mmCIF file of C-alpha atoms in Angstrom:
data_model
loop_
_atom_site.group_PDB
_atom_site.id
_atom_site.type_symbol
_atom_site.label_atom_id
_atom_site.label_comp_id
_atom_site.label_asym_id
_atom_site.label_seq_id
_atom_site.Cartn_x
_atom_site.Cartn_y
_atom_site.Cartn_z
ATOM 1 C CA MET A 1 67.107 184.198 318.759
ATOM 2 C CA PRO A 2 65.555 182.658 322.253
ATOM 3 C CA THR A 3 67.211 184.808 325.025
ATOM 4 C CA GLU A 4 67.587 184.009 328.527
ATOM 5 C CA ARG A 5 68.499 186.573 331.224
ATOM 6 C CA LEU A 6 70.301 185.496 334.276
ATOM 7 C CA THR A 7 72.853 186.531 337.029
ATOM 8 C CA ILE A 8 76.394 185.283 337.332
ATOM 9 C CA PRO A 9 77.405 184.948 341.265
ATOM 10 C CA THR A 10 80.953 186.689 341.901
ATOM 11 C CA ASN A 11 82.760 186.763 345.189
ATOM 12 C CA ARG A 12 82.879 190.263 345.378
ATOM 13 C CA GLY A 13 79.388 190.793 347.046
ATOM 14 C CA TYR A 14 77.691 191.084 344.112
ATOM 15 C CA ASP A 15 76.133 189.430 341.035
ATOM 16 C CA LEU A 16 76.686 189.942 337.080
ATOM 17 C CA ALA A 17 73.959 190.583 334.976
ATOM 18 C CA GLY A 18 74.098 188.521 331.754
ATOM 19 C CA SER A 19 71.976 187.051 328.831
ATOM 20 C CA ILE A 20 72.533 184.354 326.995
ATOM 21 C CA GLU A 21 71.539 183.676 322.943
ATOM 22 C CA LEU A 22 70.698 180.111 322.583
ATOM 23 C CA PRO A 23 70.080 178.271 319.601
ATOM 24 C CA THR A 24 66.556 177.333 318.116
ATOM 25 C CA GLY A 25 67.804 174.186 318.251
ATOM 26 C CA LEU A 26 70.715 171.904 319.989
ATOM 27 C CA VAL A 27 73.772 173.759 321.577
ATOM 28 C CA ARG A 28 76.561 172.955 319.421
ATOM 29 C CA GLY A 29 79.455 175.022 321.863
ATOM 30 C CA ALA A 30 79.414 178.404 323.569
ATOM 31 C CA ALA A 31 80.904 181.602 323.155
ATOM 32 C CA LEU A 32 81.010 185.206 325.989
ATOM 33 C CA PHE A 33 81.162 188.221 324.571
ATOM 34 C CA ALA A 34 82.931 191.217 326.471
ATOM 35 C CA HIS A 35 81.495 194.823 325.751
ATOM 36 C CA CYS A 36 83.196 197.776 324.714
ATOM 37 C CA PHE A 37 84.334 200.517 327.381
ATOM 38 C CA THR A 38 81.403 202.042 329.166
ATOM 39 C CA CYS A 39 78.778 200.094 327.012
ATOM 40 C CA THR A 40 76.617 197.340 328.329
ATOM 41 C CA ARG A 41 75.701 194.290 327.160
ATOM 42 C CA GLN A 42 73.011 195.856 325.412
ATOM 43 C CA SER A 43 75.185 197.265 322.333
ATOM 44 C CA LEU A 44 74.864 196.846 318.700
ATOM 45 C CA ALA A 45 77.822 194.928 318.664
ATOM 46 C CA ALA A 46 77.140 192.489 321.676
ATOM 47 C CA VAL A 47 73.563 191.391 320.455
ATOM 48 C CA ALA A 48 73.918 191.139 316.652
ATOM 49 C CA VAL A 49 77.098 189.036 317.883
ATOM 50 C CA THR A 50 75.654 186.693 320.075
ATOM 51 C CA ARG A 51 72.643 186.329 318.000
ATOM 52 C CA ALA A 52 75.049 185.719 314.810
ATOM 53 C CA LEU A 53 76.555 182.698 317.061
ATOM 54 C CA ALA A 54 73.249 181.217 318.222
ATOM 55 C CA ALA A 55 71.770 180.814 315.028
ATOM 56 C CA GLN A 56 74.970 178.523 313.999
ATOM 57 C CA GLY A 57 74.522 176.481 317.278
ATOM 58 C CA ILE A 58 76.728 178.261 319.862
ATOM 59 C CA ALA A 59 75.066 179.300 323.125
ATOM 60 C CA CYS A 60 76.302 183.006 323.344
ATOM 61 C CA LEU A 61 77.396 185.186 326.971
ATOM 62 C CA ARG A 62 76.735 188.431 326.900
ATOM 63 C CA PHE A 63 77.067 190.563 330.348
ATOM 64 C CA ASP A 64 77.657 193.473 331.660
ATOM 65 C CA PHE A 65 80.876 194.308 333.967
ATOM 66 C CA THR A 66 80.904 195.632 337.459
ATOM 67 C CA GLY A 67 78.851 199.054 337.657
ATOM 68 C CA LEU A 68 77.056 199.117 334.348
ATOM 69 C CA GLY A 69 74.011 198.184 333.031
ATOM 70 C CA GLY A 70 72.627 195.621 335.198
ATOM 71 C CA SER A 71 75.510 194.177 337.203
ATOM 72 C CA GLY A 72 76.309 195.308 341.080
ATOM 73 C CA GLY A 73 79.686 197.223 341.906
ATOM 74 C CA ASP A 74 81.213 200.457 341.776
ATOM 75 C CA PHE A 75 82.190 200.801 338.010
ATOM 76 C CA GLY A 76 84.347 204.192 339.405
ATOM 77 C CA ARG A 77 86.812 201.796 341.541
ATOM 78 C CA ALA A 78 86.711 198.631 339.802
ATOM 79 C CA GLY A 79 89.300 199.309 336.561
ATOM 80 C CA PHE A 80 90.375 197.068 334.069
ATOM 81 C CA ALA A 81 91.836 193.961 336.745
ATOM 82 C CA SER A 82 88.639 193.707 337.638
ATOM 83 C CA ASP A 83 87.000 193.582 333.506
ATOM 84 C CA VAL A 84 89.049 190.456 333.820
ATOM 85 C CA GLU A 85 87.826 189.078 337.113
ATOM 86 C CA ASP A 86 84.669 189.345 335.878
ATOM 87 C CA LEU A 87 85.512 187.778 332.523
ATOM 88 C CA ILE A 88 86.574 184.775 334.513
ATOM 89 C CA ASP A 89 83.667 184.014 336.261
ATOM 90 C CA SER A 90 81.596 184.492 333.567
ATOM 91 C CA ALA A 91 84.139 182.064 331.758
ATOM 92 C CA THR A 92 83.407 179.860 334.608
ATOM 93 C CA TYR A 93 79.951 179.752 335.001
ATOM 94 C CA LEU A 94 79.638 179.351 331.109
ATOM 95 C CA ILE A 95 81.839 176.267 331.191
ATOM 96 C CA GLU A 96 80.352 174.322 333.884
ATOM 97 C CA ARG A 97 76.588 175.037 331.943
ATOM 98 C CA PHE A 98 78.051 173.843 328.619
ATOM 99 C CA GLY A 99 81.223 172.046 328.507
ATOM 100 C CA GLU A 100 85.123 173.439 328.249
ATOM 101 C CA GLY A 101 86.495 174.310 324.836
ATOM 102 C CA ILE A 102 84.487 178.194 324.225
ATOM 103 C CA MET A 103 84.885 180.920 322.381
ATOM 104 C CA LEU A 104 86.050 184.224 323.754
ATOM 105 C CA ILE A 105 85.377 187.446 321.975
ATOM 106 C CA GLY A 106 85.706 191.013 323.179
ATOM 107 C CA HIS A 107 84.830 194.309 321.923
ATOM 108 C CA SER A 108 87.487 197.292 322.155
ATOM 109 C CA LEU A 109 88.509 196.831 325.723
ATOM 110 C CA GLY A 110 86.490 193.954 325.995
ATOM 111 C CA GLY A 111 89.009 192.668 323.696
ATOM 112 C CA ALA A 112 91.854 193.707 325.609
ATOM 113 C CA ALA A 113 90.166 191.846 328.301
ATOM 114 C CA VAL A 114 89.551 188.300 326.684
ATOM 115 C CA LEU A 115 92.940 188.589 326.200
ATOM 116 C CA VAL A 116 94.108 188.834 329.456
ATOM 117 C CA ALA A 117 91.885 186.509 330.447
ATOM 118 C CA GLY A 118 92.490 183.955 327.819
ATOM 119 C CA ASP A 119 95.825 183.653 329.314
ATOM 120 C CA MET A 120 94.635 183.517 333.109
ATOM 121 C CA LEU A 121 92.063 180.605 332.635
ATOM 122 C CA PRO A 122 93.376 176.952 332.141
ATOM 123 C CA ALA A 123 94.482 175.171 329.160
ATOM 124 C CA GLY A 124 91.883 173.688 327.667
ATOM 125 C CA GLN A 125 88.932 175.544 328.650
ATOM 126 C CA ILE A 126 89.460 177.923 325.683
ATOM 127 C CA ALA A 127 89.233 176.997 322.256
ATOM 128 C CA ALA A 128 89.864 180.450 320.759
ATOM 129 C CA ILE A 129 89.592 184.187 321.086
ATOM 130 C CA ALA A 130 88.594 187.337 318.851
ATOM 131 C CA THR A 131 88.529 190.711 319.041
ATOM 132 C CA LEU A 132 86.921 193.610 317.748
ATOM 133 C CA GLY A 133 88.893 197.044 317.916
ATOM 134 C CA ALA A 134 90.925 196.204 320.402
ATOM 135 C CA PRO A 135 94.074 198.533 321.327
ATOM 136 C CA ALA A 136 97.308 197.136 321.741
ATOM 137 C CA ASP A 137 97.555 198.717 325.008
ATOM 138 C CA VAL A 138 94.906 199.184 328.088
ATOM 139 C CA PRO A 139 96.386 202.871 329.112
ATOM 140 C CA HIS A 140 95.128 203.622 325.748
ATOM 141 C CA VAL A 141 91.223 203.382 326.655
ATOM 142 C CA LEU A 142 91.937 206.724 329.360
ATOM 143 C CA GLY A 143 92.788 208.861 326.030
ATOM 144 C CA ASN A 144 88.725 209.014 326.286
ATOM 145 C CA VAL A 145 88.077 209.974 329.687
ATOM 146 C CA LYS A 146 87.389 213.932 330.167
ATOM 147 C CA GLY A 147 88.658 214.761 333.135
ATOM 148 C CA ASP A 148 91.372 215.657 335.395
ATOM 149 C CA LEU A 149 93.182 212.406 336.014
ATOM 150 C CA ALA A 150 96.052 214.203 338.003
ATOM 151 C CA ALA A 151 93.926 215.570 340.359
ATOM 152 C CA ILE A 152 92.175 211.833 340.717
ATOM 153 C CA GLU A 153 95.816 210.455 341.668
ATOM 154 C CA ARG A 154 96.301 213.077 343.636
ATOM 155 C CA GLU A 155 93.288 213.149 345.543
ATOM 156 C CA GLY A 156 91.745 209.693 345.419
ATOM 157 C CA GLN A 157 88.915 210.117 343.306
ATOM 158 C CA GLY A 158 87.687 212.640 340.745
ATOM 159 C CA ASP A 159 84.228 213.137 338.153
ATOM 160 C CA VAL A 160 84.888 212.383 334.560
ATOM 161 C CA THR A 161 82.582 211.845 331.387
ATOM 162 C CA ILE A 162 83.585 209.038 329.470
ATOM 163 C CA ALA A 163 81.070 208.975 325.921
ATOM 164 C CA GLY A 164 78.974 211.963 327.491
ATOM 165 C CA ARG A 165 77.973 209.738 330.473
ATOM 166 C CA LYS A 166 79.620 210.988 334.197
ATOM 167 C CA PHE A 167 81.598 208.523 336.063
ATOM 168 C CA THR A 168 83.272 208.896 339.638
ATOM 169 C CA LEU A 169 87.008 207.470 339.217
ATOM 170 C CA SER A 170 89.520 206.276 341.743
ATOM 171 C CA ARG A 171 93.606 206.102 341.749
ATOM 172 C CA ALA A 172 92.839 202.542 341.764
ATOM 173 C CA PHE A 173 91.055 202.398 338.398
ATOM 174 C CA LEU A 174 93.774 204.431 336.851
ATOM 175 C CA GLU A 175 96.750 202.191 338.338
ATOM 176 C CA LYS A 176 94.757 198.904 337.784
ATOM 177 C CA THR A 177 93.874 199.835 334.651
ATOM 178 C CA ARG A 178 97.974 201.148 333.640
ATOM 179 C CA GLY A 179 99.248 197.850 335.035
ATOM 180 C CA ILE A 180 98.769 195.623 332.442
ATOM 181 C CA ASP A 181 101.331 194.297 329.670
ATOM 182 C CA LEU A 182 99.055 193.427 327.011
ATOM 183 C CA LEU A 183 101.206 192.426 324.154
ATOM 184 C CA LEU A 184 103.392 190.232 326.246
ATOM 185 C CA GLU A 185 99.901 188.598 327.505
ATOM 186 C CA VAL A 186 98.927 187.868 323.934
ATOM 187 C CA SER A 187 102.405 186.404 323.157
ATOM 188 C CA GLN A 188 102.204 183.655 325.689
ATOM 189 C CA LEU A 189 98.729 183.109 324.201
ATOM 190 C CA ARG A 190 98.433 179.785 322.476
ATOM 191 C CA VAL A 191 94.836 179.464 321.204
ATOM 192 C CA PRO A 192 93.847 180.346 317.564
ATOM 193 C CA LEU A 193 93.278 184.480 317.786
ATOM 194 C CA LEU A 194 91.303 186.143 315.246
ATOM 195 C CA PHE A 195 92.158 190.669 314.891
ATOM 196 C CA CYS A 196 89.074 192.709 313.672
ATOM 197 C CA HIS A 197 89.807 196.160 313.514
ATOM 198 C CA SER A 198 88.807 198.831 310.924
ATOM 199 C CA PRO A 199 91.277 200.856 308.954
ATOM 200 C CA THR A 200 88.467 203.843 309.186
ATOM 201 C CA ASP A 201 88.591 203.545 313.215
ATOM 202 C CA GLU A 202 89.083 207.168 314.778
ATOM 203 C CA VAL A 203 89.149 205.922 318.455
ATOM 204 C CA VAL A 204 91.664 202.792 318.395
ATOM 205 C CA GLY A 205 93.957 203.117 315.497
ATOM 206 C CA ILE A 206 94.435 200.460 313.031
ATOM 207 C CA GLU A 207 98.004 200.488 314.319
ATOM 208 C CA ASN A 208 96.928 198.538 317.419
ATOM 209 C CA ALA A 209 95.635 195.560 315.472
ATOM 210 C CA LYS A 210 99.139 195.299 314.070
ATOM 211 C CA LYS A 211 101.046 195.468 317.335
ATOM 212 C CA LEU A 212 98.846 192.642 318.360
ATOM 213 C CA PHE A 213 98.910 190.532 315.771
ATOM 214 C CA ASP A 214 102.855 190.778 315.411
ATOM 215 C CA ALA A 215 102.936 189.798 319.468
ATOM 216 C CA ALA A 216 100.679 187.019 318.879
ATOM 217 C CA LYS A 217 101.681 183.130 318.097
ATOM 218 C CA HIS A 218 99.631 181.356 314.941
ATOM 219 C CA PRO A 219 97.467 180.364 314.378
ATOM 220 C CA LYS A 220 96.440 183.845 314.204
ATOM 221 C CA SER A 221 94.293 185.787 311.802
ATOM 222 C CA PHE A 222 93.467 189.657 310.762
ATOM 223 C CA VAL A 223 90.008 190.969 309.270
ATOM 224 C CA SER A 224 89.600 194.075 307.897
ATOM 225 C CA LEU A 225 86.371 196.001 308.769
ATOM 226 C CA ALA A 226 86.628 198.718 305.900
ATOM 227 C CA GLY A 227 84.651 201.413 306.665
ATOM 228 C CA ALA A 228 83.000 200.345 309.863
ATOM 229 C CA ASP A 229 83.286 202.504 313.473
ATOM 230 C CA HIS A 230 84.812 201.749 316.193
ATOM 231 C CA LEU A 231 81.406 201.087 317.709
ATOM 232 C CA LEU A 232 80.031 199.518 314.675
ATOM 233 C CA THR A 233 77.139 201.516 314.732
ATOM 234 C CA ASP A 234 75.760 200.723 311.422
ATOM 235 C CA GLY A 235 73.583 197.793 311.512
ATOM 236 C CA GLU A 236 75.141 196.069 308.426
ATOM 237 C CA ASP A 237 78.786 196.809 309.858
ATOM 238 C CA ALA A 238 77.353 194.652 312.942
ATOM 239 C CA ALA A 239 76.234 192.085 310.926
ATOM 240 C CA PHE A 240 78.794 192.011 308.614
ATOM 241 C CA ALA A 241 81.305 191.802 311.811
ATOM 242 C CA ALA A 242 78.746 188.705 313.532
ATOM 243 C CA ASP A 243 78.740 186.239 311.232
ATOM 244 C CA LEU A 244 82.498 186.604 310.547
ATOM 245 C CA LEU A 245 83.121 185.555 313.482
ATOM 246 C CA ALA A 246 80.208 183.051 313.552
ATOM 247 C CA SER A 247 81.917 181.488 310.848
ATOM 248 C CA TRP A 248 85.619 181.761 311.838
ATOM 249 C CA GLY A 249 84.324 180.339 315.348
ATOM 250 C CA HIS A 250 82.753 177.552 313.630
ATOM 251 C CA ARG A 251 85.836 176.303 312.623
ATOM 252 C CA TYR A 252 87.501 176.020 316.196
ATOM 253 C CA ILE A 253 85.150 175.617 318.906
ATOM 254 C CA PRO A 254 84.685 171.501 319.723
ATOM 255 C CA LEU A 255 81.206 171.345 318.257
ATOM 256 C CA LYS A 256 79.047 168.184 320.230
ATOM 257 C CA GLN A 257 78.729 164.708 318.489
ATOM 258 C CA ASP A 258 76.084 163.478 319.742
ATOM 259 C CA TRP A 259 73.350 164.894 317.235
ATOM 260 C CA PRO A 260 71.380 162.130 315.611
ATOM 261 C CA LEU A 261 71.513 161.816 312.120
ATOM 262 C CA PRO A 262 68.965 159.056 311.246
ATOM 263 C CA GLN A 263 69.694 156.199 308.655
ATOM 264 C CA GLU A 264 66.532 157.098 306.633
ATOM 265 C CA GLY A 265 63.810 159.673 306.859
ATOM 266 C CA ILE A 266 64.022 162.373 309.647
ATOM 267 C CA ILE A 267 64.394 163.220 313.139
ATOM 268 C CA ALA A 268 62.675 166.175 314.451
ATOM 269 C CA VAL A 269 64.105 167.704 317.934
ATOM 270 C CA THR A 270 62.708 170.233 320.235
ATOM 271 C CA GLY A 271 65.147 173.609 321.417
ATOM 272 C CA HIS A 272 65.162 176.134 322.860
ATOM 273 C CA GLY A 273 62.742 178.255 321.524
ATOM 274 C CA LYS A 274 59.191 177.977 322.515
ATOM 275 C CA PHE A 275 58.327 175.866 318.994
ATOM 276 C CA GLY A 276 61.701 175.698 317.387
ATOM 277 C CA THR A 277 62.593 172.314 316.018
ATOM 278 C CA GLU A 278 65.581 170.935 314.435
ATOM 279 C CA VAL A 279 65.212 169.053 311.772
ATOM 280 C CA HIS A 280 68.196 166.283 310.728
ATOM 281 C CA THR A 281 67.211 164.334 307.565
ATOM 282 C CA THR A 282 70.495 161.714 306.814
ATOM 283 C CA GLY A 283 72.951 164.350 305.667
ATOM 284 C CA HIS A 284 71.153 167.620 306.907
ATOM 285 C CA ARG A 285 70.475 170.045 310.090
ATOM 286 C CA PHE A 286 67.806 173.055 309.664
ATOM 287 C CA ILE A 287 65.243 174.341 311.869
ATOM 288 C CA VAL A 288 61.837 174.619 311.737
ATOM 289 C CA ASP A 289 59.638 177.336 313.849
ATOM 290 C CA GLU A 290 56.766 179.706 313.777
ATOM 291 C CA PRO A 291 56.534 183.146 313.068
ATOM 292 C CA ARG A 292 56.889 186.127 315.681
ATOM 293 C CA THR A 293 52.740 186.628 314.968
ATOM 294 C CA HIS A 294 52.094 182.735 316.564
ATOM 295 C CA GLY A 295 54.328 183.391 319.299
ATOM 296 C CA GLY A 296 57.409 181.820 317.344
ATOM 297 C CA ASP A 297 60.693 183.391 317.055
ATOM 298 C CA ASP A 298 61.131 182.865 313.360
ATOM 299 C CA THR A 299 64.128 181.486 313.255
ATOM 300 C CA GLY A 300 62.750 179.005 310.364
ATOM 301 C CA PRO A 301 60.217 177.715 307.737
ATOM 302 C CA THR A 302 56.954 176.689 309.402
ATOM 303 C CA PRO A 303 55.939 172.998 309.604
ATOM 304 C CA TYR A 304 53.079 174.146 306.549
ATOM 305 C CA ASP A 305 55.926 176.120 304.603
ATOM 306 C CA LEU A 306 58.095 172.855 304.183
ATOM 307 C CA LEU A 307 54.418 170.711 303.203
ATOM 308 C CA ASN A 308 54.287 173.458 300.676
ATOM 309 C CA ALA A 309 57.553 173.473 299.342
ATOM 310 C CA ALA A 310 57.714 169.653 299.358
ATOM 311 C CA LEU A 311 54.866 169.536 296.376
ATOM 312 C CA GLY A 312 56.653 172.563 294.733
ATOM 313 C CA THR A 313 60.332 171.518 294.497
ATOM 314 C CA CYS A 314 59.118 167.957 293.610
ATOM 315 C CA THR A 315 56.847 169.486 291.244
ATOM 316 C CA ALA A 316 59.678 171.231 289.480
ATOM 317 C CA MET A 317 62.296 168.612 289.658
ATOM 318 C CA THR A 318 59.699 166.556 287.838
ATOM 319 C CA ILE A 319 58.860 169.007 285.281
ATOM 320 C CA LYS A 320 62.738 169.460 284.464
ATOM 321 C CA LEU A 321 63.665 165.847 284.653
ATOM 322 C CA TYR A 322 60.662 164.960 282.171
ATOM 323 C CA ALA A 323 62.082 167.978 279.789
ATOM 324 C CA ASP A 324 65.725 167.068 279.855
ATOM 325 C CA ARG A 325 64.788 163.357 278.680
ATOM 326 C CA LYS A 326 62.424 164.811 275.870
ATOM 327 C CA GLY A 327 65.025 167.895 275.061
ATOM 328 C CA TRP A 328 62.553 170.038 274.993
ATOM 329 C CA PRO A 329 63.766 173.951 275.677
ATOM 330 C CA LEU A 330 62.800 173.762 279.155
ATOM 331 C CA ASP A 331 64.911 176.479 280.736
ATOM 332 C CA ASP A 332 62.983 177.182 283.984
ATOM 333 C CA VAL A 333 60.744 176.309 286.284
ATOM 334 C CA THR A 334 58.724 178.293 288.801
ATOM 335 C CA VAL A 335 56.289 176.766 291.033
ATOM 336 C CA SER A 336 54.236 178.536 293.732
ATOM 337 C CA VAL A 337 52.245 176.706 295.994
ATOM 338 C CA ARG A 338 49.469 177.908 299.566
ATOM 339 C CA HIS A 339 47.518 175.660 301.754
ATOM 340 C CA GLU A 340 44.266 176.694 302.282
ATOM 341 C CA ARG A 341 42.331 175.291 305.337
ATOM 342 C CA ASP A 342 38.749 176.034 304.929
ATOM 343 C CA HIS A 343 38.644 174.963 301.272
ATOM 344 C CA ALA A 344 35.425 176.355 299.960
ATOM 345 C CA ASP A 345 36.312 176.133 295.780
ATOM 346 C CA GLU A 346 34.072 174.626 293.132
ATOM 347 C CA CYS A 347 35.994 171.306 292.794
ATOM 348 C CA ASP A 348 34.427 167.466 292.848
ATOM 349 C CA HIS A 349 34.474 167.003 296.481
ATOM 350 C CA VAL A 350 32.261 170.118 297.210
ATOM 351 C CA GLU A 351 29.395 167.602 298.134
ATOM 352 C CA ALA A 352 31.810 165.460 300.764
ATOM 353 C CA MET A 353 32.173 169.137 302.058
ATOM 354 C CA ALA A 354 28.734 169.529 302.427
ATOM 355 C CA LEU A 355 28.559 166.562 304.519
ATOM 356 C CA GLY A 356 30.523 167.637 306.876
ATOM 357 C CA ARG A 357 33.726 166.565 305.757
ATOM 358 C CA GLN A 358 37.077 169.027 306.660
ATOM 359 C CA ILE A 359 38.994 169.063 302.969
ATOM 360 C CA GLN A 360 42.134 171.122 303.178
ATOM 361 C CA ALA A 361 44.344 172.103 299.742
ATOM 362 C CA LEU A 362 47.033 172.707 298.669
ATOM 363 C CA HIS A 363 46.916 175.555 295.279
ATOM 364 C CA ARG A 364 49.700 174.780 292.633
ATOM 365 C CA THR A 365 50.945 177.776 290.114
ATOM 366 C CA ILE A 366 53.279 176.611 287.720
ATOM 367 C CA THR A 367 55.163 178.618 285.213
ATOM 368 C CA LEU A 368 57.135 177.677 282.342
ATOM 369 C CA PHE A 369 59.744 179.378 280.554
ATOM 370 C CA GLY A 370 60.927 178.465 277.488
ATOM 371 C CA ASN A 371 60.945 178.250 273.434
ATOM 372 C CA LEU A 372 58.508 176.002 274.180
ATOM 373 C CA ASP A 373 55.265 175.060 272.145
ATOM 374 C CA GLU A 374 51.323 174.805 273.327
ATOM 375 C CA GLU A 375 51.679 171.051 273.370
ATOM 376 C CA GLN A 376 54.604 170.793 275.253
ATOM 377 C CA ARG A 377 53.629 172.911 277.431
ATOM 378 C CA ALA A 378 50.320 170.926 278.056
ATOM 379 C CA LYS A 379 52.709 167.865 278.838
ATOM 380 C CA LEU A 380 54.678 169.473 281.295
ATOM 381 C CA ILE A 381 51.792 170.278 282.940
ATOM 382 C CA GLU A 382 50.503 167.069 283.006
ATOM 383 C CA ILE A 383 53.791 165.209 284.413
ATOM 384 C CA ALA A 384 53.656 167.626 287.298
ATOM 385 C CA ASP A 385 50.776 165.707 288.618
ATOM 386 C CA ARG A 386 52.982 162.917 288.332
ATOM 387 C CA CYS A 387 55.365 164.179 291.059
ATOM 388 C CA PRO A 388 55.845 161.609 293.745
ATOM 389 C CA VAL A 389 54.856 164.419 296.366
ATOM 390 C CA HIS A 390 51.800 164.767 294.705
ATOM 391 C CA GLN A 391 50.806 161.152 294.340
ATOM 392 C CA THR A 392 51.710 160.859 298.194
ATOM 393 C CA LEU A 393 49.495 163.488 299.246
ATOM 394 C CA GLU A 394 46.723 162.611 296.921
ATOM 395 C CA GLY A 395 47.096 158.689 297.897
ATOM 396 C CA ARG A 396 45.638 156.640 300.782
ATOM 397 C CA LEU A 397 48.272 158.050 303.223
ATOM 398 C CA HIS A 398 48.175 157.007 306.651
ATOM 399 C CA VAL A 399 50.406 157.909 310.076
ATOM 400 C CA HIS A 400 51.730 154.860 312.240
ATOM 401 C CA THR A 401 52.803 156.323 315.875
ATOM 402 C CA ASP A 402 55.303 154.614 317.898
ATOM 403 C CA SER A 403 56.567 155.638 321.558
ATOM 404 C CA THR A 404 59.686 155.055 322.962
ATOM 405 C CA GLY A 405 60.924 156.030 326.189
ATOM 406 C CA GLY A 406 63.628 159.226 326.669
#
């Protein structure tokens, strides 16, 4: 997905570093992702989830909490309350850019933070909230801190280790982290909630998900991430969670209704990638792109893929339709098509090419499966040339272009 890097201003004298994963085509809605305790916006889960949402047309912002990654501020003095402030600032930015009705997603402590922030933001701004491996009480994360917390409380600050990284924590950090009644906050939420948790999570036990689910009001859902670890370090687990959240969020985010659907033909609309373009037919939408080797994002087939597909699919349909009408024992048809820009084979237009005409070619291979005799096979290959797309491509085709103001 196309990624836009940005900074989010705060009223605390520093900015937050963020990245927005944008759909290749048009934006249908927006979501905000909060990473896990001491992680950054580059965590595997953060990247996987935000890109999966972008593939569904949902722009998704991931950012670094105060003092982490590229964000300013002092992590050791921030605490949980600061995480909530970061989320509110980031959500405000996202809403100003894409409109109300965004989705909040939080991983681990980020999950606790989105639950609290969701209750603090004005009604109507948040469409739904989802968590991944979230604790049921905020002080739970202090169990992952290796250091003398009692000494920090006495002396005002001290050095600790969290997930193998060294930090200096303040007394204020501990106080702010212990001062939230998360289950009370959850009970006050009036938006759809989804709690995703692994029964094999050794950092935040599955009992946390039960407490959160019991405290929540309907509509609420729980999905097991069976076999996954807390940080979703396995790519397949992260991809599963990402696709799940994208599908669930698709139901609740108020999707924009101003997408043009033509009465006939197609409409192609440029998007956020270098080449990525969204195609609208009378009843379908899909993305067309270029491969990374050509500077694209590889989020969809290329224009020439579609040209090849038009001939291949029309050929297969025409052959199958004819065989069905005849009652012939055709089981399946496979058609492969490739485009050749510099056509050099011996054929009936070699003379024209010798005179300077550029002639391109589509090479088609048809495989017929079934108990067909030789006469039937020959007839079906003959019928292939009668497919409408084949006749259009080999006929006199003109492209007429009109220009309109936008």
